Structures are given as structure tokens and as C-alpha cells.
Amino acid sequence: MRKVNTFREEVLSKALKMLKKYPLCNHCLGRQFAMLGHGVENAERGAAIKLVLTLNAHAVALEKKREGVKLLKTLAFNGFSKNAEKILQKITKKPGKGKHGKCYLCENAFQKIHTYVEKAVETLNLYEYRSFVVGVELPVEIEEREDEFKAEFQVKHGENLRNEFGRVIGKKISEIAGKPVNHKTPDIVVLLNPFTGQLRLQINPLYISGRYRKLARGIPQAKWICT
């Protein structure tokens, strides 16, 4: 029972508090609990948390409690949950409000990942390389906003925005280009700012070493100055 209560407090209750105050996409909600569970992407984690909260809110609403409807509204508009929105429409008999706002943390930048990946692959195709890594450049105000958010909700199991962007984009580029990500000695570093769309490549130098054998006389070892 203690473990169940801890899960509710650490994940569900905290996630709901976050959503009541800020609009968060699946990536940004799931990232706050990134260290819980393995082999699950943050977007999947965030969607799963929202689904559990939606089921709970629906159950409360079916008991004719106004709190359930309020929770569904929070999940529909701050959580961008299509499930919550559909349930809310069915209960209230009112159409949805349509377009939603932006995620508080990423400003919907994760929705543009496909475009950035295509641009990166197209640029990388101009070069010969064996491996790469993605470096992410973020505006200072975005990083400060995330730090303040984590402090406000005492996030203990989270991952930072820079890491998620780099990992997700790197994985998708690798799948398309067929080249591995190399964090230690990459041939090319893809530097991307997902908030401005600016992309540039850093080509790491190639060092070639060799030796020669002098097998005949008459070949000088001094430098030759060509004129």
C-alpha cells in the first residue's frame, strides 16, 4: 500500500498539480518523470500519465461530481488530451473550444522535430562520415524557465530539455541516415537550436598518420620547397 501511495504522490498528484498551473505536452510532462521506468520515451510516459488521470477524472465525473469535470477540462486544455476532450464533450454536451495554446516549457518545439530531422539528414548527405552526434543550443530564457519549473515542483526524477532534444533527434537521424551516434569521437556534430530552427555542422578534423621506408639512396629526407 505504501508503494501505491508513493506512486500517487510522486507521479499522479504531482503531474496533476503541474497541469493545473501550466499547459504541458506529452514530452514535457513525461520528462519530469524520465528516470522512472526504462525503455519508454518521455512522450509515451507523458501520454500514459495523462490517460490515467483522465480515467480517474471520468470516474469522478460519472459520480456527478463537479470536480471530475474540472479535472477533465484541465487535461483537455492544459494537457492537450484528445481523450479528455471527447469525454468532456459527451458529458457537457458542448463542442470543444478548438485550438489549444502552447506548451509552457518547449513552446511546441517537439512538434517540429520531423522538419529538423529532414533538414539535418539533407545537410549531412553532403558529407562523407561514419558517425555523428547532436548538440542542442537553447535560448537562455528557456533553460531558466525549466530550472524554475523543476524547483517549483521539486522534480526528482526528471531529465533536462537539452538532453531529450538531443537524444530524440539523434535517434531519428540515425534511423534515416543509417549512421550511429558517437558521443566520444563523432566525425560530425550537428548543432541545432530547436526554437529558432538554426542548424549548422561542426566537422571534426581528420588526423592521418603514416611512415615511410627508405629503400634506396638518393632520396633526401629534408623538406622540398616547391617553386
XYZ file of N, CA and C in Angstrom:
681
model
N 0.829 -1.204 0.000
C 0.000 0.000 0.000
C 0.865 1.255 0.000
N 1.973 1.201 0.734
C 2.864 2.344 0.806
C 3.425 2.691 -0.564
N 3.790 1.663 -1.366
C 4.341 1.899 -2.694
C 3.299 2.536 -3.607
N 2.044 2.087 -3.484
C 0.970 2.654 -4.297
C 0.772 4.124 -3.958
N 0.759 4.433 -2.663
C 0.593 5.818 -2.228
C 1.756 6.685 -2.693
N 2.973 6.124 -2.645
C 4.144 6.868 -3.102
C 4.031 7.181 -4.584
N 3.570 6.208 -5.372
C 3.393 6.423 -6.808
C 2.386 7.535 -7.061
N 1.295 7.507 -6.324
C 0.271 8.535 -6.498
C 0.809 9.917 -6.157
N 1.574 9.982 -5.074
C 2.102 11.270 -4.635
C 3.197 11.775 -5.561
N 4.120 10.878 -5.927
C 5.287 11.277 -6.702
C 4.971 11.510 -8.176
N 4.005 10.798 -8.702
C 3.730 10.904 -10.134
C 2.368 11.540 -10.409
N 1.301 10.865 -10.045
C -0.029 11.326 -10.434
C -0.403 12.667 -9.802
N -0.219 12.786 -8.501
C -0.587 14.038 -7.832
C 0.279 15.195 -8.311
N 1.570 14.924 -8.448
C 2.479 15.982 -8.888
C 2.195 16.376 -10.331
N 1.925 15.391 -11.179
C 1.616 15.682 -12.583
C 0.355 16.530 -12.697
N -0.639 16.212 -11.880
C -1.889 16.973 -11.916
C -1.666 18.414 -11.453
N -0.842 18.590 -10.441
C -0.522 19.948 -9.974
C 0.162 20.750 -11.082
N 1.053 20.084 -11.802
C 1.743 20.750 -12.912
C 0.750 21.191 -13.980
N -0.156 20.281 -14.330
C -1.115 20.561 -15.403
C -2.159 21.599 -14.996
N -2.460 21.664 -13.726
C -3.423 22.669 -13.272
C -2.865 24.079 -13.432
N -1.541 24.185 -13.383
C -0.923 25.510 -13.461
C -0.363 25.840 -14.840
N 0.152 24.816 -15.549
C 0.812 25.081 -16.831
C 0.357 24.102 -17.916
N 0.231 24.564 -19.151
C -0.015 23.635 -20.264
C 1.271 22.889 -20.603
N 1.187 21.568 -20.676
C 2.375 20.748 -20.929
C 2.071 19.674 -21.962
N 2.938 19.554 -22.957
C 2.787 18.492 -23.952
C 3.225 17.163 -23.337
N 3.032 16.080 -24.065
C 3.401 14.755 -23.552
C 4.895 14.655 -23.255
N 5.711 15.221 -24.137
C 7.163 15.189 -23.933
C 7.537 15.863 -22.613
N 7.019 17.065 -22.412
C 7.454 17.862 -21.263
C 6.881 17.371 -19.943
N 5.696 16.768 -19.969
C 5.177 16.164 -18.739
C 5.941 14.882 -18.434
N 6.098 14.034 -19.426
C 6.802 12.767 -19.222
C 8.245 12.956 -18.803
N 8.874 14.034 -19.275
C 10.284 14.279 -18.957
C 10.510 14.542 -17.470
N 9.498 15.014 -16.773
C 9.639 15.283 -15.337
C 9.750 13.989 -14.527
N 9.432 12.856 -15.177
C 9.491 11.546 -14.509
C 10.330 10.572 -15.342
N 11.300 11.125 -16.062
C 12.073 10.350 -17.037
C 12.856 9.189 -16.428
N 13.243 9.305 -15.167
C 14.052 8.257 -14.545
C 13.208 7.117 -13.979
N 11.910 7.211 -14.134
C 11.015 6.149 -13.656
C 10.605 5.280 -14.840
N 11.061 4.043 -14.847
C 10.768 3.148 -15.961
C 11.871 3.210 -16.998
N 12.105 2.087 -17.678
C 13.148 2.009 -18.695
C 12.542 1.608 -20.033
N 13.164 2.066 -21.106
C 12.704 1.706 -22.440
C 11.439 2.418 -22.867
N 11.109 3.506 -22.187
C 9.907 4.276 -22.516
C 10.318 5.708 -22.826
N 9.885 6.220 -23.963
C 10.195 7.604 -24.311
C 9.326 8.546 -23.477
N 9.800 9.752 -23.293
C 9.073 10.714 -22.467
C 7.678 11.017 -23.002
N 7.539 11.057 -24.318
C 6.220 11.330 -24.906
C 5.234 10.221 -24.539
N 5.698 8.980 -24.564
C 4.843 7.849 -24.182
C 4.518 7.906 -22.694
N 5.522 8.260 -21.908
C 5.340 8.356 -20.455
C 4.315 9.447 -20.122
N 4.455 10.592 -20.772
C 3.523 11.691 -20.537
C 2.108 11.339 -20.947
N 1.969 10.669 -22.093
C 0.641 10.264 -22.570
C 0.000 9.266 -21.606
N 0.820 8.357 -21.071
C 0.300 7.349 -20.137
C -0.195 8.002 -18.846
N 0.563 8.967 -18.344
C 0.160 9.669 -17.119
C -1.155 10.413 -17.345
N -1.255 11.079 -18.481
C -2.483 11.818 -18.792
C -3.676 10.879 -18.941
N -3.436 9.701 -19.500
C -4.529 8.742 -19.667
C -5.048 8.266 -18.316
N -4.133 7.951 -17.394
C -4.551 7.515 -16.055
C -5.330 8.623 -15.352
N -4.841 9.850 -15.475
C -5.535 10.986 -14.858
C -6.911 11.198 -15.496
N -7.000 10.970 -16.796
C -8.277 11.122 -17.499
C -9.284 10.070 -17.045
N -8.818 8.835 -16.902
C -9.709 7.765 -16.434
C -10.236 8.076 -15.035
N -9.349 8.566 -14.187
C -9.758 8.914 -12.826
C -10.758 10.074 -12.835
N -10.477 11.088 -13.653
C -11.371 12.244 -13.741
C -12.742 11.841 -14.274
N -12.753 10.923 -15.238
C -14.023 10.450 -15.799
C -14.839 9.717 -14.735
N -14.149 8.892 -13.947
C -14.840 8.157 -12.880
C -15.457 9.115 -11.870
N -14.727 10.171 -11.538
C -15.240 11.169 -10.591
C -16.426 11.909 -11.201
N -16.320 12.235 -12.488
C -17.400 12.958 -13.164
C -18.673 12.119 -13.252
N -18.520 10.816 -13.429
C -19.688 9.927 -13.522
C -20.449 9.837 -12.198
N -19.781 10.208 -11.129
C -20.444 10.236 -9.823
C -21.136 11.579 -9.593
N -21.296 12.326 -10.688
C -21.986 13.624 -10.659
C -21.244 14.667 -9.826
N -19.921 14.502 -9.765
C -19.126 15.459 -9.005
C -18.508 16.485 -9.951
N -18.652 17.747 -9.612
C -18.143 18.821 -10.463
C -16.621 18.780 -10.574
N -15.978 18.237 -9.547
C -14.521 18.159 -9.565
C -14.029 17.337 -10.753
N -14.785 16.291 -11.100
C -14.403 15.455 -12.236
C -14.409 16.228 -13.539
N -15.413 17.071 -13.722
C -15.500 17.891 -14.931
C -14.355 18.900 -14.973
N -14.033 19.475 -13.823
C -12.928 20.430 -13.751
C -11.607 19.761 -14.122
N -11.419 18.539 -13.645
C -10.192 17.808 -13.968
C -10.121 17.490 -15.457
N -11.247 17.117 -16.035
C -11.280 16.828 -17.470
C -10.948 18.075 -18.283
N -11.436 19.223 -17.832
C -11.120 20.478 -18.523
C -9.622 20.775 -18.455
N -9.044 20.533 -17.288
C -7.601 20.742 -17.129
C -6.817 19.855 -18.084
N -7.206 18.591 -18.150
C -6.499 17.637 -19.007
C -6.730 17.928 -20.487
N -7.922 18.405 -20.815
C -8.237 18.695 -22.212
C -7.478 19.912 -22.724
N -7.384 20.947 -21.898
C -6.822 22.198 -22.390
C -5.378 22.445 -21.960
N -5.018 22.075 -20.755
C -3.612 22.216 -20.352
C -2.809 20.954 -20.652
N -3.525 19.839 -20.803
C -2.840 18.584 -21.109
C -2.953 18.190 -22.567
N -3.679 18.985 -23.363
C -3.862 18.711 -24.795
C -4.371 17.287 -25.034
N -5.181 16.772 -24.101
C -5.652 15.389 -24.184
C -6.916 15.287 -25.029
N -6.813 14.571 -26.137
C -7.975 14.350 -27.005
C -9.007 13.473 -26.293
N -8.514 12.506 -25.513
C -9.432 11.627 -24.779
C -10.274 12.430 -23.791
N -9.611 13.292 -23.029
C -10.331 14.105 -22.048
C -11.311 15.044 -22.738
N -10.911 15.572 -23.877
C -11.773 16.499 -24.610
C -13.042 15.801 -25.111
N -12.879 14.578 -25.616
C -14.039 13.825 -26.110
C -14.997 13.469 -24.973
N -14.431 13.043 -23.839
C -15.265 12.696 -22.678
C -16.004 13.936 -22.182
N -15.299 15.043 -22.155
C -15.881 16.302 -21.688
C -17.048 16.728 -22.582
N -16.869 16.588 -23.882
C -17.938 16.941 -24.823
C -19.159 16.052 -24.622
N -18.914 14.780 -24.353
C -20.020 13.839 -24.161
C -20.787 14.144 -22.874
N -20.059 14.525 -21.829
C -20.696 14.800 -20.540
C -21.440 16.130 -20.550
N -20.792 17.160 -21.083
C -21.374 18.508 -21.037
C -22.281 18.808 -22.223
N -22.207 17.951 -23.253
C -22.994 18.156 -24.475
C -22.616 19.460 -25.183
N -21.367 19.884 -24.975
C -20.905 21.118 -25.601
C -19.710 20.815 -26.497
N -19.597 21.527 -27.621
C -18.444 21.307 -28.507
C -17.160 21.810 -27.867
N -16.043 21.284 -28.319
C -14.752 21.719 -27.794
C -14.440 23.146 -28.202
N -13.473 23.732 -27.526
C -13.111 25.121 -27.803
C -12.153 25.263 -28.977
N -11.761 24.120 -29.559
C -10.906 24.197 -30.746
C -9.432 24.281 -30.423
N -8.761 25.256 -31.010
C -7.307 25.347 -30.950
C -6.796 25.553 -29.527
N -5.717 24.820 -29.193
C -5.110 24.931 -27.875
C -3.887 25.843 -27.934
N -3.375 26.179 -26.754
C -2.203 27.041 -26.680
C -0.906 26.268 -26.813
N 0.167 26.892 -26.360
C 1.494 26.287 -26.461
C 1.896 25.627 -25.152
N 2.750 24.627 -25.283
C 3.347 24.005 -24.104
C 4.210 25.044 -23.395
N 4.101 25.098 -22.101
C 4.812 26.105 -21.314
C 6.328 25.958 -21.414
N 6.821 24.734 -21.492
C 8.265 24.504 -21.455
C 8.927 24.477 -22.830
N 8.343 23.786 -23.785
C 9.000 23.654 -25.099
C 8.375 24.529 -26.175
N 7.263 25.185 -25.848
C 6.569 26.047 -26.811
C 6.243 25.297 -28.102
N 5.910 24.016 -27.944
C 5.524 23.132 -29.058
C 6.670 22.840 -30.026
N 7.901 23.038 -29.579
C 9.053 22.783 -30.456
C 9.166 21.310 -30.832
N 8.680 20.415 -29.969
C 8.760 18.989 -30.290
C 7.900 18.626 -31.502
N 6.920 19.441 -31.807
C 6.085 19.180 -32.978
C 6.852 19.407 -34.283
N 7.974 20.112 -34.201
C 8.750 20.445 -35.399
C 9.946 19.516 -35.598
N 10.066 18.500 -34.760
C 11.237 17.621 -34.820
C 11.403 16.979 -36.193
N 10.303 16.539 -36.792
C 10.388 15.874 -38.101
C 11.039 16.797 -39.132
N 10.675 18.073 -39.099
C 11.257 19.044 -40.034
C 12.750 19.207 -39.793
N 13.141 19.287 -38.522
C 14.557 19.454 -38.192
C 15.369 18.226 -38.603
N 14.802 17.057 -38.413
C 15.498 15.818 -38.774
C 15.717 15.760 -40.286
N 14.694 16.084 -41.048
C 14.825 16.084 -42.512
C 15.911 17.060 -42.966
N 15.919 18.231 -42.363
C 16.911 19.248 -42.714
C 18.317 18.772 -42.369
N 18.461 18.134 -41.214
C 19.773 17.644 -40.782
C 20.276 16.536 -41.706
N 19.404 15.599 -42.046
C 19.799 14.488 -42.922
C 20.194 15.013 -44.300
N 19.433 15.965 -44.803
C 19.734 16.553 -46.115
C 21.104 17.228 -46.111
N 21.424 17.919 -45.021
C 22.723 18.590 -44.918
C 23.852 17.582 -44.736
N 23.614 16.564 -43.930
C 24.638 15.538 -43.691
C 24.972 14.761 -44.958
N 24.015 14.627 -45.853
C 24.239 13.875 -47.089
C 25.286 14.523 -47.997
N 25.643 15.759 -47.703
C 26.664 16.453 -48.499
C 28.074 16.038 -48.089
N 28.179 15.253 -47.023
C 29.487 14.873 -46.490
C 29.617 13.359 -46.377
N 30.869 12.922 -46.353
C 31.160 11.526 -46.040
C 31.522 11.457 -44.561
N 30.863 10.599 -43.833
C 31.125 10.487 -42.399
C 30.699 9.106 -41.917
N 31.267 8.714 -40.798
C 30.940 7.404 -40.235
C 30.028 7.500 -39.018
N 30.112 8.618 -38.303
C 29.297 8.773 -37.101
C 29.025 10.252 -36.853
N 28.097 10.515 -35.974
C 27.725 11.899 -35.674
C 27.181 11.975 -34.252
N 26.958 13.192 -33.796
C 26.268 13.415 -32.534
C 25.509 14.728 -32.663
N 24.431 14.863 -31.925
C 23.620 16.080 -31.987
C 23.904 16.946 -30.764
N 24.228 18.198 -31.015
C 24.392 19.176 -29.948
C 23.230 20.156 -30.002
N 22.637 20.447 -28.870
C 21.448 21.299 -28.829
C 21.775 22.639 -28.180
N 21.408 23.704 -28.863
C 21.592 25.056 -28.337
C 20.225 25.618 -27.962
N 20.066 26.015 -26.709
C 18.781 26.522 -26.231
C 18.895 27.989 -25.818
N 17.838 28.761 -26.025
C 17.825 30.135 -25.515
C 17.937 30.131 -23.990
N 18.613 31.118 -23.447
C 18.833 31.189 -22.001
C 17.511 31.214 -21.245
N 16.534 31.957 -21.765
C 15.262 32.080 -21.047
C 14.514 30.747 -20.973
N 14.715 29.895 -21.970
C 14.063 28.577 -21.960
C 14.668 27.698 -20.871
N 15.983 27.711 -20.766
C 16.653 26.909 -19.737
C 16.309 27.418 -18.337
N 16.254 28.728 -18.184
C 15.911 29.295 -16.876
C 14.476 28.951 -16.493
N 13.592 28.970 -17.470
C 12.188 28.630 -17.215
C 12.066 27.187 -16.730
N 12.808 26.292 -17.369
C 12.742 24.888 -16.957
C 13.322 24.698 -15.557
N 14.420 25.387 -15.257
C 15.023 25.288 -13.924
C 14.048 25.763 -12.847
N 13.366 26.859 -13.119
C 12.390 27.392 -12.158
C 11.210 26.432 -11.993
N 10.799 25.820 -13.096
C 9.697 24.854 -13.065
C 10.062 23.657 -12.189
N 11.266 23.133 -12.384
C 11.709 21.974 -11.603
C 11.806 22.307 -10.118
N 12.262 23.513 -9.825
C 12.367 23.926 -8.426
C 10.977 24.088 -7.807
N 10.055 24.633 -8.571
C 8.697 24.859 -8.066
C 8.010 23.553 -7.682
N 8.206 22.517 -8.502
C 7.525 21.244 -8.253
C 8.448 20.177 -7.665
N 9.650 20.585 -7.305
C 10.617 19.676 -6.677
C 10.766 18.377 -7.485
N 11.093 18.546 -8.746
C 11.258 17.404 -9.645
C 12.506 16.617 -9.260
N 12.321 15.333 -8.963
C 13.429 14.483 -8.510
C 13.879 13.469 -9.560
N 12.981 13.133 -10.467
C 13.276 12.044 -11.404
C 13.270 12.521 -12.856
N 13.579 13.795 -13.062
C 13.454 14.362 -14.394
C 14.721 14.337 -15.232
N 14.546 14.733 -16.467
C 15.622 14.872 -17.448
C 15.525 16.294 -17.981
N 16.646 16.877 -18.393
C 16.533 18.244 -18.889
C 16.153 18.280 -20.367
N 15.656 19.420 -20.771
C 15.132 19.607 -22.126
C 16.204 19.391 -23.186
N 17.403 19.880 -22.917
C 18.502 19.749 -23.876
C 18.798 18.275 -24.175
N 18.846 17.467 -23.129
C 19.138 16.040 -23.309
C 18.076 15.343 -24.149
N 16.814 15.661 -23.869
C 15.752 14.978 -24.617
C 15.777 15.358 -26.090
N 15.933 16.625 -26.376
C 16.015 17.043 -27.776
C 17.160 16.320 -28.483
N 18.336 16.317 -27.862
C 19.497 15.684 -28.478
C 19.299 14.199 -28.705
N 18.726 13.520 -27.725
C 18.525 12.074 -27.834
C 17.487 11.723 -28.896
N 16.352 12.406 -28.856
C 15.261 12.096 -29.785
C 15.657 12.415 -31.226
N 16.251 13.580 -31.440
C 16.651 13.969 -32.792
C 17.771 13.069 -33.299
N 18.742 12.775 -32.431
C 19.843 11.896 -32.824
C 19.357 10.513 -33.220
N 18.407 9.992 -32.473
C 17.861 8.660 -32.763
C 17.167 8.633 -34.119
N 16.400 9.672 -34.413
C 15.669 9.719 -35.684
C 16.618 9.907 -36.871
N 17.645 10.744 -36.696
C 18.628 10.924 -37.770
C 19.346 9.611 -38.043
N 19.715 8.909 -36.978
C 20.418 7.634 -37.114
C 19.574 6.611 -37.870
N 18.279 6.579 -37.585
C 17.385 5.631 -38.257
C 17.295 5.909 -39.754
N 17.267 7.191 -40.120
C 17.122 7.554 -41.534
C 18.454 7.462 -42.278
N 19.508 7.997 -41.670
C 20.811 8.056 -42.342
C 21.578 6.741 -42.264
N 21.217 5.893 -41.306
C 21.927 4.629 -41.154
C 23.316 4.790 -40.564
N 23.527 5.887 -39.832
C 24.821 6.152 -39.200
C 24.645 6.150 -37.684
N 25.623 5.631 -36.948
C 25.494 5.575 -35.486
C 25.803 6.910 -34.816
N 25.198 7.104 -33.660
C 25.530 8.257 -32.817
C 26.777 7.905 -32.019
N 27.751 8.802 -32.029
C 29.006 8.579 -31.300
C 29.246 9.788 -30.399
N 29.097 9.596 -29.100
C 29.218 10.716 -28.171
C 30.672 11.087 -27.875
N 31.606 10.176 -28.136
C 33.004 10.427 -27.782
C 33.807 11.030 -28.928
N 33.806 10.372 -30.071
C 34.616 10.852 -31.197
C 33.793 10.871 -32.488
N 32.794 11.734 -32.574
C 31.984 11.790 -33.797
C 32.739 12.480 -34.930
N 32.448 12.089 -36.152
C 33.035 12.771 -37.306
C 32.392 14.145 -37.498
N 31.098 14.219 -37.210
C 30.353 15.469 -37.401
C 29.465 15.728 -36.186
N 29.418 16.986 -35.771
C 28.492 17.405 -34.718
C 27.397 18.247 -35.370
N 26.154 17.816 -35.202
C 25.011 18.569 -35.716
C 24.551 19.512 -34.609
N 24.735 20.798 -34.805
C 24.348 21.796 -33.807
C 23.002 22.397 -34.203
N 22.023 22.240 -33.322
C 20.658 22.656 -33.652
C 20.037 23.467 -32.525
N 19.371 24.543 -32.909
C 18.544 25.300 -31.970
C 17.092 25.020 -32.342
N 16.394 24.172 -31.580
C 15.026 23.789 -31.942
C 14.001 24.906 -31.785
N 14.406 26.035 -31.210
C 13.473 27.146 -31.036
C 13.578 28.166 -32.164
N 14.712 28.189 -32.841
C 14.874 29.087 -33.985
C 14.960 28.316 -35.300
N 15.244 27.016 -35.206
C 15.400 26.202 -36.405
C 16.781 26.307 -37.020
N 17.669 27.066 -36.385
C 19.024 27.226 -36.922
C 19.811 25.928 -36.786
N 20.442 25.516 -37.880
C 21.213 24.271 -37.891
C 22.559 24.509 -38.566
N 23.605 24.004 -37.960
C 24.932 24.077 -38.562
C 25.718 22.831 -38.183
N 26.729 22.537 -38.980
C 27.545 21.355 -38.744
C 28.939 21.751 -38.292
N 29.465 20.982 -37.380
C 30.859 21.136 -36.953
C 31.604 19.892 -37.412
N 32.481 20.070 -38.392
C 33.219 18.939 -38.959
C 34.497 18.750 -38.159
N 34.607 17.657 -37.488
C 35.808 17.403 -36.697
C 36.976 17.024 -37.608
N 38.188 17.489 -37.290
C 39.348 17.239 -38.160
C 39.710 15.760 -38.229
N 40.254 15.381 -39.383
C 40.706 14.007 -39.598
C 42.228 13.985 -39.541
N 42.766 13.201 -38.638
C 44.218 13.096 -38.493
C 44.696 11.807 -39.155
N 45.688 11.955 -40.031
C 46.243 10.795 -40.733
C 47.712 10.657 -40.363
N 48.086 9.508 -39.898
C 49.488 9.263 -39.566
C 50.034 8.189 -40.504
N 51.339 8.220 -40.704
C 51.936 7.221 -41.584
C 53.445 7.171 -41.406
N 54.093 6.292 -42.124
C 55.550 6.190 -42.088
C 56.034 5.732 -43.459
N 57.282 5.989 -43.725
C 57.818 5.540 -44.999
C 59.131 4.809 -44.759
N 59.487 3.978 -45.701
C 60.741 3.225 -45.628
C 61.659 3.683 -46.762
N 62.861 4.056 -46.409
C 63.837 4.492 -47.410
C 64.605 3.267 -47.897
N 64.280 2.831 -49.103
C 64.858 1.597 -49.635
C 65.966 1.844 -50.663
N 66.214 3.106 -50.996
C 67.262 3.396 -51.994
C 67.956 4.702 -51.653
N 69.209 4.840 -52.097
C 69.943 6.075 -51.877
C 69.448 7.163 -52.834
N 69.809 8.393 -52.486
C 69.492 9.494 -53.383
C 68.142 10.145 -53.125
N 67.442 9.654 -52.122
C 66.153 10.269 -51.775
C 66.365 11.105 -50.517
N 66.384 12.427 -50.662
C 66.650 13.277 -49.493
C 65.513 13.219 -48.479
N 65.867 13.361 -47.198
C 64.871 13.356 -46.135
C 64.480 14.767 -45.703
N 65.214 15.752 -46.213
C 64.902 17.141 -45.868
C 63.657 17.597 -46.627
N 63.073 18.723 -46.188
C 61.891 19.262 -46.851
C 62.237 19.737 -48.253
N 61.338 19.522 -49.184
C 61.484 20.036 -50.529
C 60.613 21.279 -50.659
N 61.221 22.357 -51.098
C 60.461 23.587 -51.304
C 60.112 23.693 -52.774
N 58.836 23.628 -53.068
C 58.391 23.668 -54.465
C 58.269 25.117 -54.930
N 58.710 25.378 -56.136
C 58.601 26.733 -56.694
C 57.787 26.703 -57.976
